[in-house]
mmCIF file of C-alpha atoms in Angstrom:
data_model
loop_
_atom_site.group_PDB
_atom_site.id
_atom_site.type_symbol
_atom_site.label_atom_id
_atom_site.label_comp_id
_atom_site.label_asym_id
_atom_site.label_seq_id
_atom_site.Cartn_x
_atom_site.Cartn_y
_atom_site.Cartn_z
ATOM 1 C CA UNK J 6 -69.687 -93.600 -71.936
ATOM 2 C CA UNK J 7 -67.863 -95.275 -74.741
ATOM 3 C CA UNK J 8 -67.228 -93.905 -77.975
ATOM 4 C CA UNK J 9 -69.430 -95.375 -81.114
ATOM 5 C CA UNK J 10 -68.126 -97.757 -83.167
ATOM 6 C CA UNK J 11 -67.266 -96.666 -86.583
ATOM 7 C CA UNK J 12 -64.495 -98.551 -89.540
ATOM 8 C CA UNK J 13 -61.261 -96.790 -90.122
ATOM 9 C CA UNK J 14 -61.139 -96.146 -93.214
ATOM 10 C CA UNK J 15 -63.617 -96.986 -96.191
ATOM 11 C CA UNK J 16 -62.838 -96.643 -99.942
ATOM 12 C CA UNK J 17 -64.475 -96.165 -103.134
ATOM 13 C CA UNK J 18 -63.972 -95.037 -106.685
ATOM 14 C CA UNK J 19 -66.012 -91.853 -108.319
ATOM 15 C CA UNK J 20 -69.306 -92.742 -108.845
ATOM 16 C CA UNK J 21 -69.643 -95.474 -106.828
ATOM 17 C CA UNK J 22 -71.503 -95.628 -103.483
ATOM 18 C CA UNK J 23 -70.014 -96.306 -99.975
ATOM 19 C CA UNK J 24 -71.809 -96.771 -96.442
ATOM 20 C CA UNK J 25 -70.166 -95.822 -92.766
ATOM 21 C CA UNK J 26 -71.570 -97.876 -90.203
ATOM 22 C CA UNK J 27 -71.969 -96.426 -86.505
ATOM 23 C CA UNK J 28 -72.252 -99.165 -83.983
ATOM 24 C CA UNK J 29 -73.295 -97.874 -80.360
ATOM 25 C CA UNK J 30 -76.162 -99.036 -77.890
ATOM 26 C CA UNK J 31 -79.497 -99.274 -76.794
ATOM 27 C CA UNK J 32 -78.834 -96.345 -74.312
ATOM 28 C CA UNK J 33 -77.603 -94.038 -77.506
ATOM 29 C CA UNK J 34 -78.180 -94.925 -81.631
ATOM 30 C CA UNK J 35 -80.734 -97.517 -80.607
ATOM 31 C CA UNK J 36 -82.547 -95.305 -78.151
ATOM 32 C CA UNK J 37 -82.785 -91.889 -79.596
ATOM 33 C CA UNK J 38 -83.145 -90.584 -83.196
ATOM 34 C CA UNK J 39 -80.830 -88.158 -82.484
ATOM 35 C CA UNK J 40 -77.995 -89.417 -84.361
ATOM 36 C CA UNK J 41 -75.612 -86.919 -86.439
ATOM 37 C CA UNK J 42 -72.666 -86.851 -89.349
ATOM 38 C CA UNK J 43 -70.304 -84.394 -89.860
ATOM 39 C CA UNK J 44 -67.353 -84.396 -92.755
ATOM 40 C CA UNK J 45 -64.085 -83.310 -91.599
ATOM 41 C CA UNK J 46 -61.931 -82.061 -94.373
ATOM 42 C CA UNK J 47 -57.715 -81.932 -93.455
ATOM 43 C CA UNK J 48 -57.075 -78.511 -90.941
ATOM 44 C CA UNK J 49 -60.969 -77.460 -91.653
ATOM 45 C CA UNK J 50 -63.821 -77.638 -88.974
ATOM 46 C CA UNK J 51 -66.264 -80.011 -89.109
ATOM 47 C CA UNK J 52 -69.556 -79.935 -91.646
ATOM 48 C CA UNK J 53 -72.947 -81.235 -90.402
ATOM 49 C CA UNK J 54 -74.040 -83.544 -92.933
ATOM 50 C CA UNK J 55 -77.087 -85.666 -91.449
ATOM 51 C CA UNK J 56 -79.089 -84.775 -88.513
ATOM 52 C CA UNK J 57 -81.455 -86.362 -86.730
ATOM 53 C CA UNK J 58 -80.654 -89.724 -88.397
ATOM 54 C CA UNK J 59 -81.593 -88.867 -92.267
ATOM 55 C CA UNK J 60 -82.268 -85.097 -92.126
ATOM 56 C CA UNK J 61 -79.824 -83.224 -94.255
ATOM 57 C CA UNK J 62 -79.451 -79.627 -93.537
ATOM 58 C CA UNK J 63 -80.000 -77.038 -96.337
ATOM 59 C CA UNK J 64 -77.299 -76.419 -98.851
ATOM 60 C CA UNK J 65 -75.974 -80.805 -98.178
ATOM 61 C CA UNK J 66 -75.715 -82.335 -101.641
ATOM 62 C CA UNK J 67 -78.414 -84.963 -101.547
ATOM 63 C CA UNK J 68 -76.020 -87.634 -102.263
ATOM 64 C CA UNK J 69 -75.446 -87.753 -98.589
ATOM 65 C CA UNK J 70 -78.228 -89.822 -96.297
ATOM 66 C CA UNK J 71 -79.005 -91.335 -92.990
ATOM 67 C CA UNK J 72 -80.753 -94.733 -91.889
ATOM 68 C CA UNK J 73 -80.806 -96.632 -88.731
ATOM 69 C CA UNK J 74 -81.489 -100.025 -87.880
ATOM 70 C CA UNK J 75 -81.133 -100.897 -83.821
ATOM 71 C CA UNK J 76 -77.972 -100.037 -82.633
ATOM 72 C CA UNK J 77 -76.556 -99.080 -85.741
ATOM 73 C CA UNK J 78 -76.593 -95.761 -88.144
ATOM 74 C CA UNK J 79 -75.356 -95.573 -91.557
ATOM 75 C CA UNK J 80 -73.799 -93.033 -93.789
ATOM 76 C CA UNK J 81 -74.254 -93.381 -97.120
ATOM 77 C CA UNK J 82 -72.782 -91.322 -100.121
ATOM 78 C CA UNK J 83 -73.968 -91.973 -103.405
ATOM 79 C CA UNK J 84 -72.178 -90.833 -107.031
ATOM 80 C CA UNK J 85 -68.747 -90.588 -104.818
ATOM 81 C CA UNK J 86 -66.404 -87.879 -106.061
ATOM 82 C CA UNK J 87 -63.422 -86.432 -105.505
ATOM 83 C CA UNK J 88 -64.361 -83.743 -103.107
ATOM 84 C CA UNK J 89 -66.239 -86.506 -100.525
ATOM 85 C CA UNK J 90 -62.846 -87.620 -99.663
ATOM 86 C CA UNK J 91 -62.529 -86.471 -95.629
ATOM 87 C CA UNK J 92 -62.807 -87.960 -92.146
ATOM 88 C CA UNK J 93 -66.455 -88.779 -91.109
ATOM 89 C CA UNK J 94 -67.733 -88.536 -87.598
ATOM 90 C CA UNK J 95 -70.837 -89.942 -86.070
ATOM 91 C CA UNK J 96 -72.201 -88.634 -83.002
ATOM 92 C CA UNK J 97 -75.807 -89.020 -80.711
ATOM 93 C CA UNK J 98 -77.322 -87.946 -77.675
ATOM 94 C CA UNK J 99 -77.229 -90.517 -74.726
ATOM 95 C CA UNK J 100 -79.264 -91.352 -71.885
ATOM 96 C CA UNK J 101 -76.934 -89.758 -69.673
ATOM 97 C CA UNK J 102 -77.949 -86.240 -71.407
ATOM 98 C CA UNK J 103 -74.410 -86.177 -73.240
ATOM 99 C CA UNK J 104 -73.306 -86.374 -76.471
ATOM 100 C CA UNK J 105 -71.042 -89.328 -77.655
ATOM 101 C CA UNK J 106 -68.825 -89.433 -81.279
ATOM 102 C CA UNK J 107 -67.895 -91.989 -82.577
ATOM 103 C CA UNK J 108 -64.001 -92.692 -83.610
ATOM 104 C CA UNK J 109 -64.465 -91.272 -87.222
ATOM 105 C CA UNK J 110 -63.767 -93.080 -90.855
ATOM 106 C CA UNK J 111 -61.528 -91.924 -93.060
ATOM 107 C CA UNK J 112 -62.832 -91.854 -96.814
ATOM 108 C CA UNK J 113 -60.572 -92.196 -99.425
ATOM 109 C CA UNK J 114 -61.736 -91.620 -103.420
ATOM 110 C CA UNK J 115 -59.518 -93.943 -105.403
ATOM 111 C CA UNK A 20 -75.027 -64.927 -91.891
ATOM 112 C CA UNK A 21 -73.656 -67.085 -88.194
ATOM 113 C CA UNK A 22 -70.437 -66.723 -87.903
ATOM 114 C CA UNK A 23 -67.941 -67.954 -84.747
ATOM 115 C CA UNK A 24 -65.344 -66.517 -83.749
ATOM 116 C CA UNK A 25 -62.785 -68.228 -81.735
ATOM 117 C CA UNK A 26 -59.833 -66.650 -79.592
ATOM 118 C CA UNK A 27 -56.652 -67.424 -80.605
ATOM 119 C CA UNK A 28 -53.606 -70.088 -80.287
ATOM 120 C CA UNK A 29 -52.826 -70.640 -76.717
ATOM 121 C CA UNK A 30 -49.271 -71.863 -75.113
ATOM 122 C CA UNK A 31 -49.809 -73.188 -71.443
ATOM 123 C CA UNK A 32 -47.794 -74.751 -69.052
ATOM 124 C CA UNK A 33 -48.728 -77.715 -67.316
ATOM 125 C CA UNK A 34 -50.758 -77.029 -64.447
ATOM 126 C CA UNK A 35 -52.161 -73.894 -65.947
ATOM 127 C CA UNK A 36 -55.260 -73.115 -66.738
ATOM 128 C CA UNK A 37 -56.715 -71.647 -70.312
ATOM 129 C CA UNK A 38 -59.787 -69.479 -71.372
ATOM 130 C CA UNK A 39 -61.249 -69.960 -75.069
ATOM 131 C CA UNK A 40 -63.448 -67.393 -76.295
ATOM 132 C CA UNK A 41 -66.956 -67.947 -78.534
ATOM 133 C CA UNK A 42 -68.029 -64.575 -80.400
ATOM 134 C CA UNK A 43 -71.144 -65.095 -82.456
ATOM 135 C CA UNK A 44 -72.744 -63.478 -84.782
ATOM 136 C CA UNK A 45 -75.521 -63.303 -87.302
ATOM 137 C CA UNK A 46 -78.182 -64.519 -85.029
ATOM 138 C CA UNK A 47 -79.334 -64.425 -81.072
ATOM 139 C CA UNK A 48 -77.127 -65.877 -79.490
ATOM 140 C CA UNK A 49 -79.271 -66.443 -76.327
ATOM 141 C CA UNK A 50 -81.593 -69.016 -78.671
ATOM 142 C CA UNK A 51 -79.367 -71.494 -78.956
ATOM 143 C CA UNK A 52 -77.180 -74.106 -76.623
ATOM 144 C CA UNK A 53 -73.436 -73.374 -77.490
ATOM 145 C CA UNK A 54 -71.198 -76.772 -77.193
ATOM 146 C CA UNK A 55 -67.679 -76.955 -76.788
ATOM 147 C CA UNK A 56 -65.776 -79.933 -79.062
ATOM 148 C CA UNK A 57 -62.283 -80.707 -78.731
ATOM 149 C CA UNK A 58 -59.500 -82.468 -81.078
ATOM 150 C CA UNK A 59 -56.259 -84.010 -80.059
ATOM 151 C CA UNK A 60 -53.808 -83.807 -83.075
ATOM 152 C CA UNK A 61 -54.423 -86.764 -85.050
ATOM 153 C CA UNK A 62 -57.751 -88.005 -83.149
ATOM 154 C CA UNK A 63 -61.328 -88.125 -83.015
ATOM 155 C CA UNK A 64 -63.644 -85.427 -81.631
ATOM 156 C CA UNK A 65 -64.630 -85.097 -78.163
ATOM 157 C CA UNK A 66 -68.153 -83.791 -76.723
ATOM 158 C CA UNK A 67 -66.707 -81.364 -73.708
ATOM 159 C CA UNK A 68 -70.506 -79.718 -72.953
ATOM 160 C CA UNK A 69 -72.687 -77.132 -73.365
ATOM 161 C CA UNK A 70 -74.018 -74.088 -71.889
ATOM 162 C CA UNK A 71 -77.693 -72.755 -72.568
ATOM 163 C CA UNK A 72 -76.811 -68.701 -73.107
ATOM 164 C CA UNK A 73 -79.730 -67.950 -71.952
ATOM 165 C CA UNK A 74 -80.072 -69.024 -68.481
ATOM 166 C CA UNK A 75 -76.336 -70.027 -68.227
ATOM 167 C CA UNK A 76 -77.183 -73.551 -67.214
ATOM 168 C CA UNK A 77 -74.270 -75.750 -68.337
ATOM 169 C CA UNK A 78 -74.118 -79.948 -68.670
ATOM 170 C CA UNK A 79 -70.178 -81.223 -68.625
ATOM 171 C CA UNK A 80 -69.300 -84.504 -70.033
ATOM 172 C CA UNK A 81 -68.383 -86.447 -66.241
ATOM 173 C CA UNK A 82 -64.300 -87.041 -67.832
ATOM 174 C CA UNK A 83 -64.458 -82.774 -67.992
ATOM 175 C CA UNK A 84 -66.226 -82.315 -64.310
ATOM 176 C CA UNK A 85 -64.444 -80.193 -61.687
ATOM 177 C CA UNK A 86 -62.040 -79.080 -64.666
ATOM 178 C CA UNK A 87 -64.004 -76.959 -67.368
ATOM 179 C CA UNK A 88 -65.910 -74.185 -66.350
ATOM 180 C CA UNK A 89 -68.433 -72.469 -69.401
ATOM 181 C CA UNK A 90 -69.529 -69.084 -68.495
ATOM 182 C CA UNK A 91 -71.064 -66.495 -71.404
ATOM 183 C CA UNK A 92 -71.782 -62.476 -71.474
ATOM 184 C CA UNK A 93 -74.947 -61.942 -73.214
ATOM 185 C CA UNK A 94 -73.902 -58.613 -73.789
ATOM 186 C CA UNK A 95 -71.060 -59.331 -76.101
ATOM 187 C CA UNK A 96 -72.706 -62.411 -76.973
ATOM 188 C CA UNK A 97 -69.531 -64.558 -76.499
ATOM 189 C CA UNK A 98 -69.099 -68.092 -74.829
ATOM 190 C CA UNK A 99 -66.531 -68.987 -72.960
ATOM 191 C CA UNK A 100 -64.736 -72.435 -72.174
ATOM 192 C CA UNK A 101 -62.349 -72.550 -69.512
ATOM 193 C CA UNK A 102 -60.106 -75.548 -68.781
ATOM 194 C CA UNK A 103 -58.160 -76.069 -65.445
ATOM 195 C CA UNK A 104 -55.254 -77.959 -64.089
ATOM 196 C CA UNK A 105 -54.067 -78.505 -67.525
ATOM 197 C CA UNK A 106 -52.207 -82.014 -68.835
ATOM 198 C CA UNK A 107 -49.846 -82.589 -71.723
ATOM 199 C CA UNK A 108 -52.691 -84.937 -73.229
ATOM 200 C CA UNK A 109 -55.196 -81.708 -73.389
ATOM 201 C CA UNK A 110 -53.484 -80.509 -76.212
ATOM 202 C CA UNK A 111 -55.938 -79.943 -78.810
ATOM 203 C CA UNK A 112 -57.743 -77.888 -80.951
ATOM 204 C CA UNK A 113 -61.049 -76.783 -79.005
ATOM 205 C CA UNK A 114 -64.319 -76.366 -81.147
ATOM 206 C CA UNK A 115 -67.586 -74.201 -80.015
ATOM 207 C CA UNK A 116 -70.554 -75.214 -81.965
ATOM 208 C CA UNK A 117 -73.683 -73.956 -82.175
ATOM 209 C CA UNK A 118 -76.674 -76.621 -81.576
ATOM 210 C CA UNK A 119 -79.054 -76.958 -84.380
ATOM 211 C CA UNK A 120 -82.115 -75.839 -82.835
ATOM 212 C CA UNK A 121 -84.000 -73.427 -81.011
ATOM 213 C CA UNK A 122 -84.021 -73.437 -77.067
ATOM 214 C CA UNK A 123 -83.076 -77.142 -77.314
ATOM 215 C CA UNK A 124 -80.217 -79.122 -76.897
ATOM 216 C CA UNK A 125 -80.525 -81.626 -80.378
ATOM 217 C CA UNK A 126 -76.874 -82.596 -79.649
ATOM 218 C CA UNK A 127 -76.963 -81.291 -83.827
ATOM 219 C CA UNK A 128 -73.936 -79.001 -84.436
ATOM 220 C CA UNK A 129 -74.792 -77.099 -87.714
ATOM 221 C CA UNK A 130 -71.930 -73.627 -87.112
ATOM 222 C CA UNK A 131 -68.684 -74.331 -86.090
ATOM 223 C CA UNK A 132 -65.826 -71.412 -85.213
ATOM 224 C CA UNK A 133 -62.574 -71.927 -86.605
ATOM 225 C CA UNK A 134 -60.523 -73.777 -83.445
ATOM 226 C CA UNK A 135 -58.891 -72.596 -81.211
ATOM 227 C CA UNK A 136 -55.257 -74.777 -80.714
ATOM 228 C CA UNK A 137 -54.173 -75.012 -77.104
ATOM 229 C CA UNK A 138 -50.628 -76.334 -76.324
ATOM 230 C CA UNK A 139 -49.720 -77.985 -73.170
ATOM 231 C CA UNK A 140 -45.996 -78.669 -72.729
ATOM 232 C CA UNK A 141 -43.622 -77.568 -70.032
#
């Protein structure tokens, strides 16, 4: 199972909004709405952030949400600030009953 | 409030095997699938499995298969991930996370212990 496809490294400055994309297939993203985001600060564990495609769990600032489209999910974070900047992960369950990340995007505030 | 507790730092040889330990808290621990996440330094994350603590029923990622064993003890409510025949390149820092919801596997992780960093090098 390969990992989901996800940019490198996006950028934005405060108060502007950025989207992650999440590229997989038809046997994972497209197939299931089980698609998750987690934020990955430097040295800290990782935050769940979007579940279930565009469920935020209690306590997420709602500047965070989910979409899909096909294949593909998307992060988006509205009124960026300093604080956003991290690693993000995407992740979703597959048809072979596993769980698949993708390679992670690292967010930088300018 | 859920808390995880992980085990700490580990220094292995090649060849050796390691045993990471889960202690939760703060809710019952046989309602929800535990998952074990690892992290090469520098690198993405890494979906190793889960086991259910209730029945002890596990599913292993197929790279992890013959390798990882995940056992819990209901009494102590602690999970355990156990990694054999260990390689330079399973150097990480090993995650368990709890899934999201009740007496189902969502593949949702929403509590995370700390890590647990295990060092392979002869």
């Amino acid at each position: 199972q390969s990992a989901l496809t996800q940019p490198a490294s996006v950028s934005g400055s405060p108060g502007q909004s950025i989207t992650i994309s999440c590229t997989g297939t038809s046997s994972d993203v497209g197939g299931y709405n089980y698609v998750s985001w987690y934020q990955q600060h430097p040295g800290k564990a990782p935050k769940l952030m979007i579940y279930d495609v565009s469920n935020r769990p209690s306590g997420v600032s709602n500047r965070f949400s989910g979409s899909k489209s096909g294949n593909t999910a998307s992060l988006t974070i509205s009124g960026l600030q300093a604080e956003d900047e991290a690693d993000y992960y995407c992740s979703s369950y597959t048809s072979s009953s596993i769980v698949v990340f993708g390679g992670g995007t690292k967010l930088t505030v300018l | 409030q859920v808390q995880l507790v992980q085990s700490g730092a580990e220094v292995k040889k090649p060849g050796a095997s390691v045993k990471v330990s889960c202690k939760a808290s703060g809710y019952t621990f046989t309602g929800y699938y535990m998952h074990w996440v690892r992290q090469a330094p520098g690198q993405g994350l890494e979906w190793m499995g889960w086991i259910n603590p209730n029945s002890g029923g596990t599913n292993y990622a197929q790279k992890f298969q013959g390798r990882v064993t995940m056992t819990r003890d209901t009494s102590i409510s602690t999970a355990y991930m156990e990694l054999s025949r260990l390689r330079s390149d399973d150097t990480a820092v090993y995650y368990c996370a709890r899934d999201l919801r009740y007496y189902y596997d969502s593949s949702a992780f929403d509590y995370w212990g700390q890590g647990t960093l295990v060092t392979v090098s002869s």
